[in-house]
Coordinates of C-alpha atoms and ligand atoms in Angstrom, one line a residue:
M1 CA -0.1 -0.1 0.2
K2 CA 1.2 3.3 -0.5
I3 CA 1.4 5.5 1.9
T4 CA 2.2 9.0 2.6
A5 CA 2.5 10.3 6.0
L6 CA 2.7 13.7 8.0
A7 CA 4.9 14.4 10.4
G8 CA 6.3 16.5 13.2
G9 CA 9.2 15.5 15.4
V10 CA 9.2 13.4 18.7
G11 CA 5.5 12.2 18.9
A12 CA 5.2 11.1 15.0
S13 CA 9.2 9.5 14.8
K14 CA 7.4 6.7 17.4
L15 CA 4.5 5.8 14.9
L16 CA 6.9 6.1 12.0
Y17 CA 9.2 3.7 14.1
G18 CA 6.6 1.3 14.1
L19 CA 5.5 1.3 11.2
Q20 CA 9.4 0.7 10.2
Q21 CA 8.9 -2.4 12.3
Q22 CA 5.5 -3.5 10.4
L23 CA 6.4 -2.9 6.9
T24 CA 8.8 -4.8 5.1
V25 CA 11.9 -3.2 3.0
N26 CA 9.8 -3.4 -0.4
E27 CA 6.6 -2.0 1.6
A28 CA 8.7 0.8 3.2
E29 CA 9.8 2.1 -0.5
E30 CA 6.1 3.2 -0.4
L31 CA 6.1 5.2 2.2
T32 CA 6.9 8.9 2.0
I33 CA 7.2 11.1 4.9
I34 CA 6.3 14.9 4.3
V35 CA 8.0 16.4 7.3
N36 CA 7.4 19.7 9.1
T37 CA 10.2 22.3 8.5
G38 CA 8.6 25.3 10.5
D39 CA 11.2 24.6 13.4
D40 CA 14.2 24.8 11.6
I41 CA 16.6 27.8 12.7
E42 CA 19.6 28.8 11.7
M43 CA 22.1 29.1 14.7
F44 CA 25.9 29.9 14.4
G45 CA 25.7 29.7 10.1
L46 CA 24.7 26.6 10.6
Y47 CA 20.9 25.6 9.1
I48 CA 19.6 23.2 11.9
A49 CA 16.3 21.0 10.3
P50 CA 15.0 19.3 13.9
D51 CA 12.1 17.2 12.5
L52 CA 13.8 16.2 9.5
D53 CA 16.7 15.1 11.8
I54 CA 14.7 13.3 14.4
V55 CA 12.8 11.4 12.3
T56 CA 15.5 10.6 10.3
Y57 CA 18.0 9.4 13.3
T58 CA 15.0 7.6 14.8
L59 CA 14.4 5.7 11.6
A60 CA 18.5 5.3 11.6
G61 CA 18.0 3.9 15.2
I62 CA 20.9 6.6 16.3
V63 CA 18.0 8.9 18.1
N64 CA 19.0 9.3 21.8
P65 CA 15.8 7.2 23.1
A66 CA 16.2 9.4 26.7
T67 CA 14.9 12.5 24.9
G68 CA 13.4 11.8 21.4
W69 CA 16.2 14.1 19.8
G70 CA 19.7 14.4 19.3
I71 CA 22.4 11.5 18.8
S72 CA 22.5 8.5 21.5
G73 CA 26.1 8.3 23.3
E74 CA 26.6 12.2 22.3
T75 CA 28.9 14.6 24.1
F76 CA 28.8 18.2 23.8
A77 CA 32.4 19.4 23.8
C78 CA 32.0 21.8 20.9
L79 CA 29.2 23.0 23.0
E80 CA 30.8 24.0 26.0
R81 CA 33.7 25.4 24.4
L82 CA 31.6 28.0 22.2
I83 CA 29.7 28.9 25.3
G84 CA 33.3 30.1 26.6
Y85 CA 33.3 33.0 24.3
E86 CA 31.6 36.3 24.6
G87 CA 27.9 36.6 24.1
V88 CA 27.1 32.7 23.5
E89 CA 24.2 31.3 25.3
R90 CA 23.5 27.7 25.7
W91 CA 20.1 26.6 25.1
F92 CA 19.8 25.0 22.4
N93 CA 21.9 21.3 23.4
L94 CA 24.0 21.2 19.7
G95 CA 26.0 17.7 20.2
D96 CA 29.2 17.0 18.4
R97 CA 28.1 14.1 16.2
D98 CA 24.6 16.2 15.5
L99 CA 26.8 19.4 14.5
A100 CA 28.2 16.9 11.8
T101 CA 25.0 16.4 10.5
H102 CA 24.4 20.6 10.1
I103 CA 27.5 21.4 8.7
F104 CA 27.3 18.9 6.1
R105 CA 23.4 20.1 5.7
T106 CA 24.3 23.7 5.7
S107 CA 28.0 23.3 3.2
R108 CA 25.8 21.6 0.5
M109 CA 23.0 24.5 0.8
R110 CA 25.4 26.8 0.4
G111 CA 26.8 24.9 -2.6
G112 CA 23.4 25.1 -4.3
E113 CA 21.6 22.5 -3.1
S114 CA 18.0 22.2 -1.9
L115 CA 16.6 21.5 1.4
S116 CA 14.9 17.9 -0.4
M117 CA 18.5 17.2 -2.1
V118 CA 20.4 17.2 1.2
S119 CA 17.6 15.1 3.3
D120 CA 17.6 12.6 0.8
R121 CA 21.3 12.5 1.1
L122 CA 21.3 11.8 4.2
R123 CA 18.6 9.3 4.0
R124 CA 20.6 7.3 1.8
H125 CA 23.6 7.9 3.9
F126 CA 21.7 5.6 6.4
G127 CA 20.2 3.1 4.0
L128 CA 16.3 4.1 4.6
P129 CA 14.4 2.8 2.3
M130 CA 11.3 5.5 2.8
R131 CA 11.2 8.4 1.4
I132 CA 12.1 11.8 3.7
L133 CA 10.9 15.0 2.4
P134 CA 10.6 18.5 3.3
M135 CA 7.2 20.1 3.0
T136 CA 8.8 22.9 1.3
D137 CA 12.5 24.0 0.4
L138 CA 11.6 27.9 1.6
H139 CA 12.7 28.7 4.9
T140 CA 9.6 29.2 6.6
P141 CA 10.1 29.5 10.5
T142 CA 7.5 29.4 12.9
T143 CA 6.9 32.6 14.9
I144 CA 5.1 32.5 18.1
L145 CA 3.3 35.5 19.0
T146 CA 3.7 35.9 23.1
K147 CA 3.0 38.5 25.3
E148 CA 7.0 39.0 25.6
G149 CA 6.6 39.7 21.9
P150 CA 7.3 37.3 18.8
L151 CA 9.8 34.4 19.2
H152 CA 11.0 31.9 16.8
F153 CA 9.2 28.4 17.6
Q154 CA 12.7 26.7 19.7
E155 CA 12.7 30.2 21.5
Y156 CA 9.4 29.4 22.8
L157 CA 9.8 26.0 23.4
I158 CA 13.2 25.4 24.8
R159 CA 14.6 28.9 25.9
R160 CA 11.5 30.2 27.2
R161 CA 10.4 26.6 28.4
A162 CA 6.9 27.1 26.6
E163 CA 6.1 29.6 29.4
P164 CA 5.2 33.1 27.6
R165 CA 1.2 33.1 27.0
V166 CA 1.0 32.0 23.1
E167 CA -1.3 35.4 21.5
G168 CA -0.6 33.5 17.7
I169 CA 1.3 31.4 15.7
R170 CA 2.9 32.8 12.5
F171 CA 4.0 30.7 9.8
E172 CA 6.9 33.5 7.8
R173 CA 7.1 33.3 4.0
I174 CA 4.6 30.8 4.0
E175 CA 2.4 32.2 1.1
E176 CA 5.7 32.5 -1.3
A177 CA 6.3 28.8 -0.3
R178 CA 6.1 26.0 -2.8
P179 CA 5.6 22.3 -1.9
A180 CA 8.6 20.5 -1.8
P181 CA 9.3 18.7 -5.0
G182 CA 7.4 15.1 -4.8
T183 CA 5.0 16.1 -1.9
V184 CA 2.0 17.0 -3.8
E185 CA 2.7 13.8 -6.0
A186 CA 2.6 11.5 -3.0
I187 CA -0.5 12.9 -1.3
L188 CA -2.5 12.6 -4.8
E189 CA -1.2 8.9 -5.2
A190 CA -0.8 7.7 -2.2
E191 CA -3.8 5.2 -0.9
A192 CA -3.6 6.2 2.4
V193 CA -2.4 9.4 4.3
V194 CA -1.6 9.2 7.6
I195 CA -1.6 12.2 10.0
C196 CA 1.0 11.4 13.2
P197 CA 0.0 11.7 16.5
S198 CA 1.5 15.8 16.2
N199 CA 1.0 19.0 17.6
P200 CA -1.8 20.2 15.0
L201 CA -0.8 23.9 15.6
I202 CA 3.1 23.9 15.3
S203 CA 4.1 20.7 13.4
I204 CA 1.1 19.6 11.2
G205 CA -0.3 23.4 11.0
P206 CA 2.7 24.1 8.9
I207 CA 2.4 21.6 6.5
L208 CA -1.1 22.5 5.8
A209 CA -0.2 25.9 5.6
V210 CA 2.2 25.2 2.4
P211 CA 0.0 26.4 -0.8
G212 CA -1.2 22.9 -2.5
I213 CA -0.8 21.1 0.2
R214 CA -4.5 21.3 2.1
E215 CA -5.7 21.1 -2.1
A216 CA -3.8 17.6 -2.4
L217 CA -5.3 16.6 0.9
L218 CA -8.9 17.6 0.0
A219 CA -8.4 16.2 -3.8
T220 CA -7.1 12.7 -2.7
K221 CA -8.6 9.4 -3.1
A222 CA -6.4 8.2 -0.1
T223 CA -8.1 7.2 2.9
V224 CA -7.0 10.0 5.3
L225 CA -6.6 8.9 8.5
A226 CA -5.1 11.1 11.9
I227 CA -4.0 9.5 15.1
S228 CA -4.9 12.0 18.0
P229 CA -2.2 13.6 19.8
V230 CA -4.3 14.6 22.6
V231 CA -5.0 11.8 25.5
G232 CA -7.2 12.2 28.6
G233 CA -7.4 16.6 27.8
A234 CA -3.7 16.6 27.6
S235 CA -0.6 16.1 25.5
L236 CA 1.6 13.0 25.3
K237 CA 4.2 15.0 24.2
G238 CA 5.2 19.0 24.5
P239 CA 3.1 22.3 24.8
T240 CA 0.8 21.2 22.4
D241 CA -2.5 21.2 25.4
R242 CA -1.0 24.9 26.8
M243 CA -1.0 26.1 23.4
L244 CA -4.3 25.2 22.3
R245 CA -6.0 26.5 26.0
D246 CA -3.8 29.7 25.1
L247 CA -5.5 30.5 21.8
G248 CA -8.9 29.0 23.2
R249 CA -9.6 25.7 21.3
E250 CA -10.4 23.0 23.2
V251 CA -8.0 20.3 24.4
S252 CA -9.3 17.3 23.6
A253 CA -9.1 14.4 21.2
S254 CA -12.4 15.4 19.4
G255 CA -11.5 19.3 19.5
V256 CA -8.5 18.1 17.2
A257 CA -10.7 16.1 15.0
R258 CA -12.6 19.2 14.8
F259 CA -9.4 21.4 14.1
Y260 CA -8.7 18.9 11.3
G261 CA -12.4 18.8 10.2
D262 CA -12.8 18.2 6.7
L263 CA -9.4 16.7 5.7
L264 CA -10.2 13.3 7.7
D265 CA -11.9 10.5 6.7
R266 CA -10.8 8.5 9.9
Y267 CA -9.8 9.0 13.4
L268 CA -7.9 7.0 15.7
L269 CA -8.5 7.9 19.7
D270 CA -6.9 6.9 22.8
E271 CA -9.2 4.2 24.5
Q272 CA -9.4 6.5 27.8
D273 CA -11.1 9.4 25.1
H274 CA -13.9 6.6 23.9
S275 CA -17.0 9.1 24.9
E276 CA -15.3 11.2 22.5
E277 CA -16.1 8.7 19.3
A278 CA -19.5 9.9 19.2
S279 CA -18.9 13.7 18.5
V280 CA -16.0 12.7 16.2
A281 CA -18.7 10.7 14.2
A282 CA -21.0 13.4 14.4
L283 CA -18.6 15.1 12.0
G284 CA -18.9 12.6 9.4
I285 CA -15.7 10.8 10.4
E286 CA -14.7 7.2 10.9
T287 CA -13.4 6.6 14.6
R288 CA -11.8 3.9 16.5
V289 CA -10.4 3.9 19.8
A290 CA -7.0 2.1 20.4
K291 CA -4.1 2.3 23.1
T292 CA -2.4 5.2 21.3
V293 CA 0.3 6.1 24.3
M294 CA 3.4 4.7 23.0
Q295 CA 6.1 4.0 25.6
T296 CA 7.7 0.9 24.6
E297 CA 9.0 -1.0 21.0
A298 CA 5.9 -3.2 21.6
D299 CA 3.4 0.0 21.8
K300 CA 4.8 1.1 18.4
S301 CA 4.9 -1.2 16.7
A302 CA 1.0 -2.6 17.8
L303 CA 0.1 1.0 16.8
A304 CA 1.3 1.2 13.6
G305 CA -0.4 -2.6 13.0
T306 CA -3.4 -1.1 14.4
V307 CA -3.6 1.5 11.6
L308 CA -2.3 -0.9 8.9
E309 CA -4.9 -3.3 9.6
W310 CA -7.7 -0.1 9.7
L311 CA -6.0 1.1 6.2
A312 CA -6.7 -2.5 4.7
E313 CA -10.0 -3.5 5.5
Ligands
LIG1 N1 14.9 20.2 22.5 C1 15.3 19.9 23.2 O1 13.9 20.0 24.4 N2 16.4 20.7 24.3 C2 17.0 21.1 23.1 O2 18.4 21.7 23.8 C3 17.6 20.5 21.8 C4 17.9 20.8 20.7 C5 17.8 20.2 19.4 C6 18.7 20.3 18.8 C7 18.7 19.8 17.3 C8 17.9 18.7 17.5 O3 17.5 18.6 16.0 C9 16.3 19.0 17.9 C10 16.6 19.6 19.6 N3 15.7 19.5 20.3 C11 15.7 19.9 21.9 C12 14.4 19.1 19.9 C13 13.8 20.3 19.1 O4 13.7 21.3 19.7 C14 11.9 19.8 19.1 O5 11.9 18.8 20.2 C15 11.3 20.2 18.1 O6 11.6 21.0 17.1 C16 10.0 19.7 18.2 O7 9.6 18.7 17.1

């Protein structure tokens, strides 16, 4: 089955890892992952693409299992030396091995290659059979509008620990962005589109905001299935719940289904949220419940198995 997944970082990667366990190499060649690049940031002259790296490192089996980002067994000698220099602060932890990826990416991009091209080089370097595509090749950083003023998403999340109240979200230059090569085709030609359990506002939201992507999702004959990132009224990872609340949105599994609205054919909720099935079904979306909280490798594989079985019906 040709599957296209829309993905953010850590939450999405858990499901994608499960899919990798469930699929043969030949089947995985039919999987395309479209990744959020709104989190991308330039730092120390380097282009850093956290969600692309999280997805790639996870599927390559080298991600730091304790954090879900960065490389396992990482050291920080370079960063420790950097922060000794005047005016350099430590708030974004760039490890020595991880820096190699950012140096490679940045040097290739300075040489004229697109983010898509470099992402594909990295994917091939790790011998991964699936396609990993950025949503767009244009740098369209997500700005969080807060009481303290506008902050780059990483500054809001990491430096300010998601503390300032969110007043709005802006995807910079998004109206100029074009979907990255292969993304629209991957949606139109898929048999299934899986929206991973990522933050709808700042992980999936930027992907949907790239002109042409939402239109492709509405036009595709693929079954569009989302997995709720909200369980029992709270997000499993990151500040999704707080951001939804700050923006006056309902913090529930069914609230996220309403956010996606007519894009969805099917919605998978956690078993804790079974009482919300009826309100999602009332939107004309088929529902099912499963254990969506992924703590162990077995949980990831089981959830991916549930998704694949439902799609095969
Ligand atoms: N997340 C943190 O919580 N603290 C960090 O210092 C940090 C550094 C970092 C460096 C490279 C990278 O690819 C990701 C990194 N992340 C870090 C994760 C990242 O900020 C977010 O989790 C994602 O952008 C959201 O998906």
